[in-house]
Tab-separated table of C-alpha atoms and ligand atoms in Angstrom:
chain	number	residue	atom	x	y	z
A	1	UNK	CA	-19.415	35.812	-45.744
A	2	UNK	CA	-21.837	38.734	-45.479
A	3	UNK	CA	-21.734	41.769	-43.260
A	4	UNK	CA	-24.471	44.201	-42.280
A	5	UNK	CA	-24.034	47.904	-42.905
A	6	UNK	CA	-26.115	50.353	-40.863
A	7	UNK	CA	-26.415	54.122	-41.188
A	8	UNK	CA	-27.470	55.230	-37.746
A	9	UNK	CA	-29.821	57.984	-36.664
A	10	UNK	CA	-33.193	57.003	-38.164
A	11	UNK	CA	-36.258	56.637	-35.942
A	12	UNK	CA	-38.101	53.366	-36.466
A	13	UNK	CA	-41.765	53.714	-37.363
A	14	UNK	CA	-44.450	51.295	-38.515
A	15	UNK	CA	-45.412	47.687	-37.892
A	16	UNK	CA	-43.411	44.527	-37.546
A	17	UNK	CA	-44.599	40.909	-37.199
A	18	UNK	CA	-42.767	38.558	-34.863
A	19	UNK	CA	-41.750	35.094	-36.084
A	20	UNK	CA	-42.217	31.742	-34.351
A	21	UNK	CA	-39.817	31.052	-31.480
A	22	UNK	CA	-36.614	29.286	-32.507
A	23	UNK	CA	-36.121	27.893	-29.013
A	24	UNK	CA	-39.572	26.316	-29.079
A	25	UNK	CA	-39.226	24.960	-32.610
A	26	UNK	CA	-35.870	23.180	-32.217
A	27	UNK	CA	-36.884	20.794	-29.364
A	28	UNK	CA	-40.274	20.240	-31.034
A	29	UNK	CA	-38.433	19.122	-34.168
A	30	UNK	CA	-36.418	16.754	-31.953
A	31	UNK	CA	-39.725	15.422	-30.553
A	32	UNK	CA	-40.686	14.152	-34.018
A	33	UNK	CA	-38.122	11.368	-33.429
A	34	UNK	CA	-40.539	9.957	-30.815
A	35	UNK	CA	-43.087	8.887	-33.450
A	36	UNK	CA	-43.262	7.234	-36.883
A	37	UNK	CA	-46.381	9.195	-37.779
A	38	UNK	CA	-46.356	12.480	-39.757
A	39	UNK	CA	-45.889	15.717	-37.805
A	40	UNK	CA	-46.861	19.170	-39.038
A	41	UNK	CA	-45.435	22.299	-37.443
A	42	UNK	CA	-46.652	25.770	-38.374
A	43	UNK	CA	-45.206	29.255	-38.001
A	44	UNK	CA	-41.620	28.009	-38.273
A	45	UNK	CA	-38.978	30.699	-38.741
A	46	UNK	CA	-36.535	30.384	-41.658
A	47	UNK	CA	-33.243	30.363	-39.772
A	48	UNK	CA	-29.836	28.774	-39.986
A	49	UNK	CA	-30.651	26.787	-36.783
A	50	UNK	CA	-33.914	25.533	-38.305
A	51	UNK	CA	-31.960	24.247	-41.297
A	52	UNK	CA	-29.364	22.589	-39.054
A	53	UNK	CA	-32.097	20.702	-37.178
A	54	UNK	CA	-33.752	19.693	-40.471
A	55	UNK	CA	-30.384	18.361	-41.714
A	56	UNK	CA	-30.023	16.375	-38.507
A	57	UNK	CA	-33.511	14.854	-38.814
A	58	UNK	CA	-32.788	13.907	-42.430
A	59	UNK	CA	-29.500	12.324	-41.393
A	60	UNK	CA	-31.469	10.244	-38.865
A	61	UNK	CA	-33.739	8.936	-41.649
A	62	UNK	CA	-36.677	11.362	-41.553
A	63	UNK	CA	-38.123	13.068	-44.633
A	64	UNK	CA	-38.590	16.775	-43.993
A	65	UNK	CA	-40.345	19.378	-46.155
A	66	UNK	CA	-40.221	23.077	-45.294
A	67	UNK	CA	-42.553	25.383	-47.240
A	68	UNK	CA	-43.884	28.812	-46.301
A	69	UNK	CA	-43.380	28.429	-42.600
A	70	UNK	CA	-44.752	24.879	-42.409
A	71	UNK	CA	-42.504	21.924	-41.647
A	72	UNK	CA	-43.737	18.410	-42.345
A	73	UNK	CA	-41.742	15.519	-40.904
A	74	UNK	CA	-42.410	11.934	-41.957
A	75	UNK	CA	-40.526	8.694	-41.403
A	76	UNK	CA	-38.663	7.585	-44.486
A	77	UNK	CA	-36.152	4.921	-43.572
A	78	UNK	CA	-34.886	3.124	-40.481
A	79	UNK	CA	-33.383	5.474	-37.927
A	80	UNK	CA	-29.598	5.181	-37.670
A	81	UNK	CA	-29.660	6.798	-34.168
A	82	UNK	CA	-26.486	8.760	-34.964
A	83	UNK	CA	-26.028	12.550	-34.537
A	84	UNK	CA	-22.787	13.718	-36.096
A	85	UNK	CA	-20.296	16.089	-34.447
A	86	UNK	CA	-20.630	18.601	-37.310
A	87	UNK	CA	-24.324	19.113	-36.671
A	88	UNK	CA	-24.252	19.058	-32.865
A	89	UNK	CA	-21.174	21.275	-32.494
A	90	UNK	CA	-22.732	24.068	-34.596
A	91	UNK	CA	-25.954	24.035	-32.577
A	92	UNK	CA	-26.404	22.775	-29.031
A	93	UNK	CA	-30.141	22.197	-29.431
A	94	UNK	CA	-29.220	19.196	-31.636
A	95	UNK	CA	-28.261	17.418	-28.417
A	96	UNK	CA	-32.000	17.260	-27.703
A	97	UNK	CA	-32.371	14.247	-29.992
A	98	UNK	CA	-30.555	12.133	-27.374
A	99	UNK	CA	-33.589	11.676	-25.077
A	100	UNK	CA	-36.041	10.876	-27.916
A	101	UNK	CA	-33.598	8.425	-29.560
A	102	UNK	CA	-32.996	6.489	-26.335
A	103	UNK	CA	-36.722	6.446	-25.536
A	104	UNK	CA	-37.883	5.265	-28.959
A	105	UNK	CA	-34.980	3.146	-30.234
A	106	UNK	CA	-33.228	2.191	-26.945
A	107	UNK	CA	-29.895	3.303	-28.353
A	108	UNK	CA	-28.152	6.462	-29.576
A	109	UNK	CA	-24.772	7.797	-30.561
A	110	UNK	CA	-24.918	11.580	-30.234
A	111	UNK	CA	-21.940	13.935	-30.333
A	112	UNK	CA	-21.209	16.046	-27.273
A	113	UNK	CA	-21.798	19.702	-28.210
A	114	UNK	CA	-18.626	21.259	-26.758
A	115	UNK	CA	-18.355	24.821	-25.441
A	116	UNK	CA	-19.084	28.089	-27.172
A	117	UNK	CA	-18.183	31.763	-26.821
A	118	UNK	CA	-20.749	32.404	-24.107
A	119	UNK	CA	-19.236	29.816	-21.779
A	120	UNK	CA	-18.395	26.187	-21.029
A	121	UNK	CA	-22.007	25.004	-21.274
A	122	UNK	CA	-21.868	21.457	-19.874
A	123	UNK	CA	-24.505	18.755	-20.453
A	124	UNK	CA	-24.176	17.020	-17.062
A	125	UNK	CA	-27.834	17.674	-16.192
A	126	UNK	CA	-29.040	16.081	-19.444
A	127	UNK	CA	-26.950	12.984	-18.686
A	128	UNK	CA	-27.944	12.871	-15.023
A	129	UNK	CA	-31.647	12.927	-15.922
A	130	UNK	CA	-31.403	10.348	-18.694
A	131	UNK	CA	-29.259	8.029	-16.542
A	132	UNK	CA	-31.836	8.315	-13.738
A	133	UNK	CA	-34.421	7.004	-16.215
A	134	UNK	CA	-32.246	3.959	-16.808
A	135	UNK	CA	-30.106	4.924	-19.798
A	136	UNK	CA	-26.601	3.525	-19.777
A	137	UNK	CA	-24.446	6.344	-21.205
A	138	UNK	CA	-20.693	6.217	-21.876
A	139	UNK	CA	-18.549	8.949	-23.401
A	140	UNK	CA	-16.492	7.559	-26.295
A	141	UNK	CA	-14.402	9.680	-28.676
A	142	UNK	CA	-16.491	12.797	-28.040
A	143	UNK	CA	-19.807	10.973	-28.421
A	144	UNK	CA	-22.461	9.947	-25.913
A	145	UNK	CA	-23.054	6.309	-26.572
A	146	UNK	CA	-26.318	5.331	-24.939
A	147	UNK	CA	-28.332	2.176	-24.621
A	148	UNK	CA	-31.109	0.874	-22.415
A	149	UNK	CA	-33.268	-2.215	-22.030
A	150	UNK	CA	-36.225	-0.136	-20.909
A	151	UNK	CA	-36.516	3.351	-19.492
A	152	UNK	CA	-38.268	3.518	-16.119
A	153	UNK	CA	-39.901	6.534	-14.521
A	154	UNK	CA	-37.879	8.190	-11.737
A	155	UNK	CA	-37.897	11.107	-9.318
A	156	UNK	CA	-35.216	13.471	-10.648
A	157	UNK	CA	-33.800	16.713	-9.273
A	158	UNK	CA	-32.564	18.643	-12.301
A	159	UNK	CA	-31.306	21.894	-10.744
A	160	UNK	CA	-27.708	22.906	-11.438
A	161	UNK	CA	-25.226	25.474	-10.222
A	162	UNK	CA	-26.940	28.117	-12.371
A	163	UNK	CA	-30.506	27.037	-11.749
A	164	UNK	CA	-32.711	25.024	-14.071
A	165	UNK	CA	-31.706	23.985	-17.589
A	166	UNK	CA	-34.056	24.503	-20.508
A	167	UNK	CA	-32.745	21.868	-22.910
A	168	UNK	CA	-32.005	19.328	-20.139
A	169	UNK	CA	-35.638	19.636	-19.009
A	170	UNK	CA	-36.725	19.158	-22.652
A	171	UNK	CA	-34.467	16.153	-23.187
A	172	UNK	CA	-35.509	14.346	-19.988
A	173	UNK	CA	-39.213	15.225	-20.386
A	174	UNK	CA	-39.229	13.785	-23.924
A	175	UNK	CA	-37.514	10.569	-22.827
A	176	UNK	CA	-39.847	10.181	-19.827
A	177	UNK	CA	-42.901	10.237	-22.120
A	178	UNK	CA	-42.068	6.696	-23.283
A	179	UNK	CA	-40.606	5.422	-19.972
A	180	UNK	CA	-42.510	2.867	-17.918
A	181	UNK	CA	-44.238	4.473	-14.922
A	182	UNK	CA	-44.185	7.985	-13.531
A	183	UNK	CA	-41.359	10.523	-13.706
A	184	UNK	CA	-41.188	13.636	-11.587
A	185	UNK	CA	-38.727	16.327	-12.665
A	186	UNK	CA	-37.963	18.770	-9.852
A	187	UNK	CA	-36.267	22.129	-10.522
A	188	UNK	CA	-37.577	21.880	-14.084
A	189	UNK	CA	-37.169	24.902	-16.347
A	190	UNK	CA	-40.377	26.961	-16.577
A	191	UNK	CA	-39.634	28.778	-19.859
A	192	UNK	CA	-42.586	29.227	-22.268
A	193	UNK	CA	-40.624	27.188	-24.833
A	194	UNK	CA	-40.621	24.194	-22.432
A	195	UNK	CA	-44.378	24.645	-22.036
A	196	UNK	CA	-44.812	24.738	-25.827
A	197	UNK	CA	-42.886	21.471	-26.148
A	198	UNK	CA	-45.000	19.889	-23.384
A	199	UNK	CA	-48.222	21.010	-25.119
A	200	UNK	CA	-46.966	19.450	-28.309
A	201	UNK	CA	-46.052	16.184	-26.555
A	202	UNK	CA	-49.549	16.116	-25.021
A	203	UNK	CA	-50.975	16.339	-28.571
A	204	UNK	CA	-48.812	13.284	-29.334
A	205	UNK	CA	-50.542	11.398	-26.520
A	206	UNK	CA	-48.065	12.062	-23.696
A	207	UNK	CA	-49.395	12.441	-20.148
A	208	UNK	CA	-47.733	15.517	-18.675
A	209	UNK	CA	-48.780	17.773	-15.791
A	210	UNK	CA	-47.156	20.752	-14.136
A	211	UNK	CA	-45.289	22.100	-17.191
A	212	UNK	CA	-44.589	25.787	-16.656
A	213	UNK	CA	-43.881	25.073	-12.955
A	214	UNK	CA	-40.663	23.700	-11.390
A	215	UNK	CA	-42.263	20.283	-10.846
A	216	UNK	CA	-43.277	18.376	-13.957
A	217	UNK	CA	-44.971	15.000	-13.683
A	218	UNK	CA	-44.931	12.615	-16.627
A	219	UNK	CA	-46.764	9.324	-16.775
A	220	UNK	CA	-45.160	7.178	-19.457
A	221	UNK	CA	-47.196	5.816	-22.374
A	222	UNK	CA	-46.408	2.959	-24.817
A	223	UNK	CA	-46.408	4.972	-28.024
A	224	UNK	CA	-46.764	8.511	-29.297
A	225	UNK	CA	-48.593	9.676	-32.401
A	226	UNK	CA	-48.145	12.423	-34.994
A	227	UNK	CA	-49.292	15.995	-34.325
A	228	UNK	CA	-50.085	19.403	-35.761
A	229	UNK	CA	-48.783	22.344	-33.819
A	230	UNK	CA	-48.268	26.091	-34.191
A	231	UNK	CA	-45.110	27.522	-32.619
A	232	UNK	CA	-45.448	30.328	-30.041
A	233	UNK	CA	-44.147	33.824	-30.931
A	234	UNK	CA	-40.480	34.506	-30.274
A	235	UNK	CA	-40.368	36.535	-27.045
A	236	UNK	CA	-36.691	37.418	-27.559
A	237	UNK	CA	-37.287	38.787	-31.051
A	238	UNK	CA	-40.253	40.793	-29.701
A	239	UNK	CA	-38.045	42.131	-26.883
A	240	UNK	CA	-35.313	43.044	-29.355
A	241	UNK	CA	-37.753	45.065	-31.507
A	242	UNK	CA	-39.141	46.746	-28.370
A	243	UNK	CA	-35.633	47.944	-27.597
A	244	UNK	CA	-35.090	48.932	-31.250
A	245	UNK	CA	-38.068	51.289	-30.931
A	246	UNK	CA	-36.826	52.726	-27.631
A	247	UNK	CA	-33.197	53.158	-28.664
A	248	UNK	CA	-34.126	55.038	-31.885
A	249	UNK	CA	-36.889	57.012	-30.116
A	250	UNK	CA	-39.323	55.566	-32.626
A	251	UNK	CA	-42.921	54.400	-32.623
A	252	UNK	CA	-43.672	50.831	-33.634
A	253	UNK	CA	-46.481	48.309	-33.384
A	254	UNK	CA	-45.160	44.817	-32.713
A	255	UNK	CA	-47.637	42.203	-33.926
A	256	UNK	CA	-47.840	38.494	-33.068
A	257	UNK	CA	-46.089	39.010	-29.732
A	258	UNK	CA	-47.131	37.317	-26.507
A	259	UNK	CA	-46.708	39.936	-23.748
A	260	UNK	CA	-47.517	37.303	-21.077
A	261	UNK	CA	-44.174	35.672	-21.911
A	262	UNK	CA	-42.344	38.995	-21.579
A	263	UNK	CA	-43.336	40.251	-18.126
A	264	UNK	CA	-39.813	40.625	-16.720
A	265	UNK	CA	-38.568	42.533	-19.765
A	266	UNK	CA	-41.638	44.770	-19.935
A	267	UNK	CA	-41.467	45.403	-16.190
A	268	UNK	CA	-37.804	46.460	-16.373
A	269	UNK	CA	-38.460	48.722	-19.345
A	270	UNK	CA	-41.407	50.263	-17.478
A	271	UNK	CA	-39.072	50.884	-14.530
A	272	UNK	CA	-36.746	52.701	-16.939
A	273	UNK	CA	-39.609	55.019	-17.892
A	274	UNK	CA	-40.650	53.407	-21.202
A	275	UNK	CA	-44.306	53.691	-22.167
A	276	UNK	CA	-45.465	50.455	-23.726
A	277	UNK	CA	-49.093	49.696	-24.581
A	278	UNK	CA	-49.723	46.018	-24.072
A	279	UNK	CA	-52.373	44.304	-26.210
A	280	UNK	CA	-53.343	40.630	-26.024
A	281	UNK	CA	-51.041	39.753	-28.932
A	282	UNK	CA	-49.216	42.982	-29.622
A	283	UNK	CA	-47.085	45.750	-28.170
A	284	UNK	CA	-47.073	49.391	-29.125
A	285	UNK	CA	-43.811	51.090	-28.211
A	286	UNK	CA	-43.908	54.848	-28.543
A	287	UNK	CA	-40.684	56.304	-27.264
A	288	UNK	CA	-41.782	59.745	-26.178
A	289	UNK	CA	-40.552	59.502	-22.604
A	290	UNK	CA	-37.189	59.922	-20.961
A	291	UNK	CA	-35.370	56.610	-20.393
A	292	UNK	CA	-33.610	56.203	-17.029
A	293	UNK	CA	-30.781	53.821	-16.096
A	294	UNK	CA	-31.841	50.518	-14.510
A	295	UNK	CA	-30.086	47.574	-12.894
A	296	UNK	CA	-30.801	44.217	-14.483
A	297	UNK	CA	-29.986	40.681	-13.298
A	298	UNK	CA	-30.556	37.734	-15.608
A	299	UNK	CA	-32.299	34.700	-14.106
A	300	UNK	CA	-34.166	31.619	-15.312
A	301	UNK	CA	-37.777	32.286	-16.374
A	302	UNK	CA	-39.815	34.157	-15.181
A	303	UNK	CA	-36.708	36.259	-14.441
A	304	UNK	CA	-35.033	38.553	-16.937
A	305	UNK	CA	-33.761	36.384	-19.830
A	306	UNK	CA	-30.044	36.077	-20.485
A	307	UNK	CA	-30.978	36.182	-24.179
A	308	UNK	CA	-32.004	39.851	-23.693
A	309	UNK	CA	-28.943	40.885	-21.663
A	310	UNK	CA	-26.846	42.209	-24.571
A	311	UNK	CA	-29.777	44.146	-26.054
A	312	UNK	CA	-30.681	45.901	-22.770
A	313	UNK	CA	-26.990	46.747	-22.394
A	314	UNK	CA	-27.061	48.499	-25.793
A	315	UNK	CA	-30.025	50.586	-24.562
A	316	UNK	CA	-28.314	51.432	-21.264
A	317	UNK	CA	-25.132	52.363	-23.177
A	318	UNK	CA	-26.996	55.425	-24.525
A	319	UNK	CA	-29.037	56.141	-21.373
A	320	UNK	CA	-27.566	58.882	-19.230
A	321	UNK	CA	-26.511	57.603	-15.750
A	322	UNK	CA	-25.065	54.364	-14.408
A	323	UNK	CA	-26.640	50.934	-14.769
A	324	UNK	CA	-25.361	47.623	-13.499
A	325	UNK	CA	-26.113	44.499	-15.517
A	326	UNK	CA	-25.486	41.179	-13.779
A	327	UNK	CA	-25.331	37.892	-15.697
A	328	UNK	CA	-26.339	34.931	-13.521
A	329	UNK	CA	-26.855	32.271	-16.218
A	330	UNK	CA	-23.661	32.572	-18.269
A	331	UNK	CA	-21.156	34.628	-16.231
A	332	UNK	CA	-18.892	34.957	-19.306
A	333	UNK	CA	-21.521	36.179	-21.716
A	334	UNK	CA	-19.947	39.616	-22.208
A	335	UNK	CA	-18.252	39.418	-25.618
A	336	UNK	CA	-20.358	42.378	-26.785
A	337	UNK	CA	-18.866	44.711	-24.145
A	338	UNK	CA	-15.598	45.310	-26.006
A	339	UNK	CA	-17.416	45.779	-29.319
A	340	UNK	CA	-19.888	48.287	-27.820
A	341	UNK	CA	-16.915	50.125	-26.315
A	342	UNK	CA	-15.391	50.315	-29.819
A	343	UNK	CA	-18.497	52.325	-30.718
A	344	UNK	CA	-17.837	54.768	-27.874
A	345	UNK	CA	-19.783	53.100	-25.034
A	346	UNK	CA	-18.412	53.280	-21.482
A	347	UNK	CA	-18.849	49.766	-20.100
A	348	UNK	CA	-16.623	48.089	-17.589
A	349	UNK	CA	-16.803	44.413	-16.818
A	350	UNK	CA	-16.301	43.296	-13.217
A	351	UNK	CA	-16.724	39.504	-13.061
A	352	UNK	CA	-20.405	38.714	-13.692
A	353	UNK	CA	-21.319	42.430	-13.667
A	354	UNK	CA	-21.136	45.074	-16.371
A	355	UNK	CA	-21.137	48.663	-15.180
A	356	UNK	CA	-22.573	50.833	-17.897
A	357	UNK	CA	-22.095	54.580	-17.866
A	358	UNK	CA	-24.473	55.929	-20.477
A	359	UNK	CA	-23.020	58.235	-23.146
A	360	UNK	CA	-24.836	60.877	-25.217
A	361	UNK	CA	-23.884	59.406	-28.563
A	362	UNK	CA	-22.280	56.257	-29.955
A	363	UNK	CA	-20.250	56.462	-33.114
A	364	UNK	CA	-20.454	54.018	-36.004
A	365	UNK	CA	-17.559	51.555	-36.269
A	366	UNK	CA	-16.642	48.207	-37.787
A	367	UNK	CA	-17.593	45.596	-35.174
A	368	UNK	CA	-17.692	41.842	-35.028
A	369	UNK	CA	-20.588	39.630	-33.959
A	370	UNK	CA	-19.534	36.939	-31.487
A	371	UNK	CA	-22.828	35.189	-30.739
A	372	UNK	CA	-26.461	35.452	-31.642
A	373	UNK	CA	-27.698	37.961	-29.064
A	374	UNK	CA	-24.443	39.944	-29.019
A	375	UNK	CA	-24.997	40.486	-32.759
A	376	UNK	CA	-28.468	41.846	-32.078
A	377	UNK	CA	-27.030	44.291	-29.527
A	378	UNK	CA	-24.493	45.562	-32.082
A	379	UNK	CA	-27.240	46.086	-34.654
A	380	UNK	CA	-29.278	48.036	-32.065
A	381	UNK	CA	-26.246	50.171	-31.243
A	382	UNK	CA	-25.642	50.724	-34.965
A	383	UNK	CA	-29.222	51.984	-35.411
A	384	UNK	CA	-28.578	54.857	-33.020
A	385	UNK	CA	-24.859	55.512	-33.614
A	386	UNK	CA	-23.631	58.498	-35.578
A	387	UNK	CA	-22.408	57.431	-38.984
A	388	UNK	CA	-21.839	53.970	-40.381
A	389	UNK	CA	-21.530	50.685	-38.487
A	390	UNK	CA	-20.559	47.426	-40.156
A	391	UNK	CA	-21.325	44.223	-38.298
A	392	UNK	CA	-19.315	41.291	-39.621
A	393	UNK	CA	-19.855	37.568	-39.019
A	394	UNK	CA	-23.605	37.994	-39.246
A	395	UNK	CA	-24.139	34.272	-39.650
A	396	UNK	CA	-24.620	34.420	-35.868
A	397	UNK	CA	-27.614	36.715	-36.381
A	398	UNK	CA	-29.021	34.427	-39.070
A	399	UNK	CA	-29.078	31.590	-36.537
A	400	UNK	CA	-31.896	33.222	-34.602
A	401	UNK	CA	-33.470	36.284	-36.271
A	402	UNK	CA	-35.661	35.751	-39.323
A	403	UNK	CA	-35.151	38.476	-41.978
A	404	UNK	CA	-33.871	40.939	-39.421
A	405	UNK	CA	-32.560	43.460	-41.911
A	406	UNK	CA	-35.762	43.332	-43.998
A	407	UNK	CA	-37.886	43.812	-40.896
A	408	UNK	CA	-35.733	46.769	-39.781
A	409	UNK	CA	-35.722	48.288	-43.309
A	410	UNK	CA	-39.511	48.009	-43.314
A	411	UNK	CA	-39.499	50.187	-40.191
A	412	UNK	CA	-37.339	52.831	-41.855
A	413	UNK	CA	-33.853	51.788	-40.744
A	414	UNK	CA	-30.996	52.258	-43.207
A	415	UNK	CA	-29.536	48.776	-43.126
A	416	UNK	CA	-28.266	46.512	-45.898
A	417	UNK	CA	-26.116	43.464	-46.539
A	418	UNK	CA	-22.726	43.486	-48.284
A	419	UNK	CA	-20.148	40.843	-49.104
A	420	UNK	CA	-17.110	40.947	-46.801
B	1	UD1	C1	-31.414	27.572	-23.716
B	1	UD1	C2	-31.629	28.466	-24.910
B	1	UD1	C3	-30.655	29.636	-24.903
B	1	UD1	C4	-30.731	30.370	-23.562
B	1	UD1	C5	-30.592	29.394	-22.402
B	1	UD1	C6	-30.817	30.051	-21.055
B	1	UD1	C7	-32.449	26.932	-26.593
B	1	UD1	C8	-32.229	26.257	-27.901
B	1	UD1	N1	-31.461	27.692	-26.120
B	1	UD1	O1	-30.106	27.005	-23.836
B	1	UD1	O2	-31.012	30.520	-25.959
B	1	UD1	O3	-29.696	31.318	-23.510
B	1	UD1	O4	-31.543	28.329	-22.524
B	1	UD1	O5	-32.060	30.619	-20.989
B	1	UD1	O6	-33.513	26.829	-26.020
B	1	UD1	N2	-26.069	23.957	-17.418
B	1	UD1	C9	-25.359	23.040	-16.665
B	1	UD1	N3	-25.474	21.722	-16.980
B	1	UD1	C10	-26.257	21.263	-17.986
B	1	UD1	C11	-27.001	22.207	-18.739
B	1	UD1	C12	-26.885	23.547	-18.417
B	1	UD1	O7	-24.641	23.407	-15.743
B	1	UD1	O8	-26.326	20.059	-18.222
B	1	UD1	C13	-25.963	25.387	-17.086
B	1	UD1	C14	-25.529	26.236	-18.279
B	1	UD1	O9	-24.124	26.252	-18.453
B	1	UD1	C15	-26.090	27.582	-17.873
B	1	UD1	C16	-27.398	27.219	-17.170
B	1	UD1	O10	-27.262	25.848	-16.781
B	1	UD1	O11	-25.242	28.208	-16.953
B	1	UD1	C17	-28.638	27.355	-18.017
B	1	UD1	O12	-28.413	26.768	-19.283
B	1	UD1	P1	-29.546	26.023	-20.081
B	1	UD1	O13	-30.896	26.463	-19.621
B	1	UD1	O14	-29.278	24.569	-20.121
B	1	UD1	O15	-29.305	26.569	-21.574
B	1	UD1	P2	-29.693	25.798	-22.868
B	1	UD1	O16	-30.879	24.968	-22.581
B	1	UD1	O17	-28.476	25.164	-23.467
């Protein structure tokens, strides 16, 4: 296993290019199950999660090639409609093959994903939506065993205790594309990644309206065709590099970003005093202003993303004054608090709130990554801490950030990989 070593205290300067969005790519890969025709996807990030989804597609009988950011999926053999526990338990997005399998093959045996460090993470909304379309789903030995004679369009309310669900919306929307008649999903997730999937499905011949709003209408079609699609830029990676510039008081140009997908993050950073020049596909972050504490509450899109909560906490940890960070999507997503405190931060957790009292200086320490975005927060803290920080278990980081240490090194950070 590798660890990352960071010598803190270097200002980041230069240009960085943002990769394609993991959370858009994974469901789009699942959508390839809906057709027998070839599918070509461009701007795909090389990530552990990308490889997991490719393995899953291959195990289902697809042939998949991945070269220089382009994934080509073709049908090779009969689909066995089986998604193994090993692949689904390491990555929840694998569960998104359930809807496409039921819609195209009328049967599926897909492992339940189980919980993870950021919380219980149920799949009740996925099952509710698919059952409403006419899927008969039983839970047997940890697997969802599903069958149907024919899916039929339905009017489905998909809101849960914590608001809308991104992957449940994806799963149900994909299945509804091949259902007979019209489906209306209410309380649908509005995330740009859901919109990217919908745009891709439309290229496949699906009839979808209202994506990007809480009410999506899908008129089922008989078959779907192959497609070519370019993945949208990763708004969470762009947000992470924006904070990297601010936390190190650097000056960086972030290319291939889509600022329209980042309004809540940019607005909060503006409130904190950050000066960010917004281009049509870029951001210039020049940290020459004083950063003030801010209160942040995570919410479904267009609210502040939970996937940026740990990173903004790292910034507030070194911002003089008190900030309150409230997590409304995953109330237990605070594993990074104890690790940041090991680096000298003053953060107290009170239920779904973290009260952050900014300190002048963090100090480098050995810390442990617990999940993808928590890892990013520890790297950000390491960039500004005095001395050396080692972040172990970086396989979490590799799940969602393409070449993070190379991109940071290119900006002047002192960061390298070592064997544990
Ligand atoms: C997706 C993202 C993840 C992000 C999350 C929230 C991908 C691959 N992952 O995950 O990075 O952190 O959105 O923006 O796109 N819930 C239920 N029942 C369900 C499903 C979800 O109660 O059936 C709850 C969850 O526990 C959570 C909330 O709904 O509290 C939102 O989760 P959801 O949007 O489903 O997250 P994912 O789609 O799994």
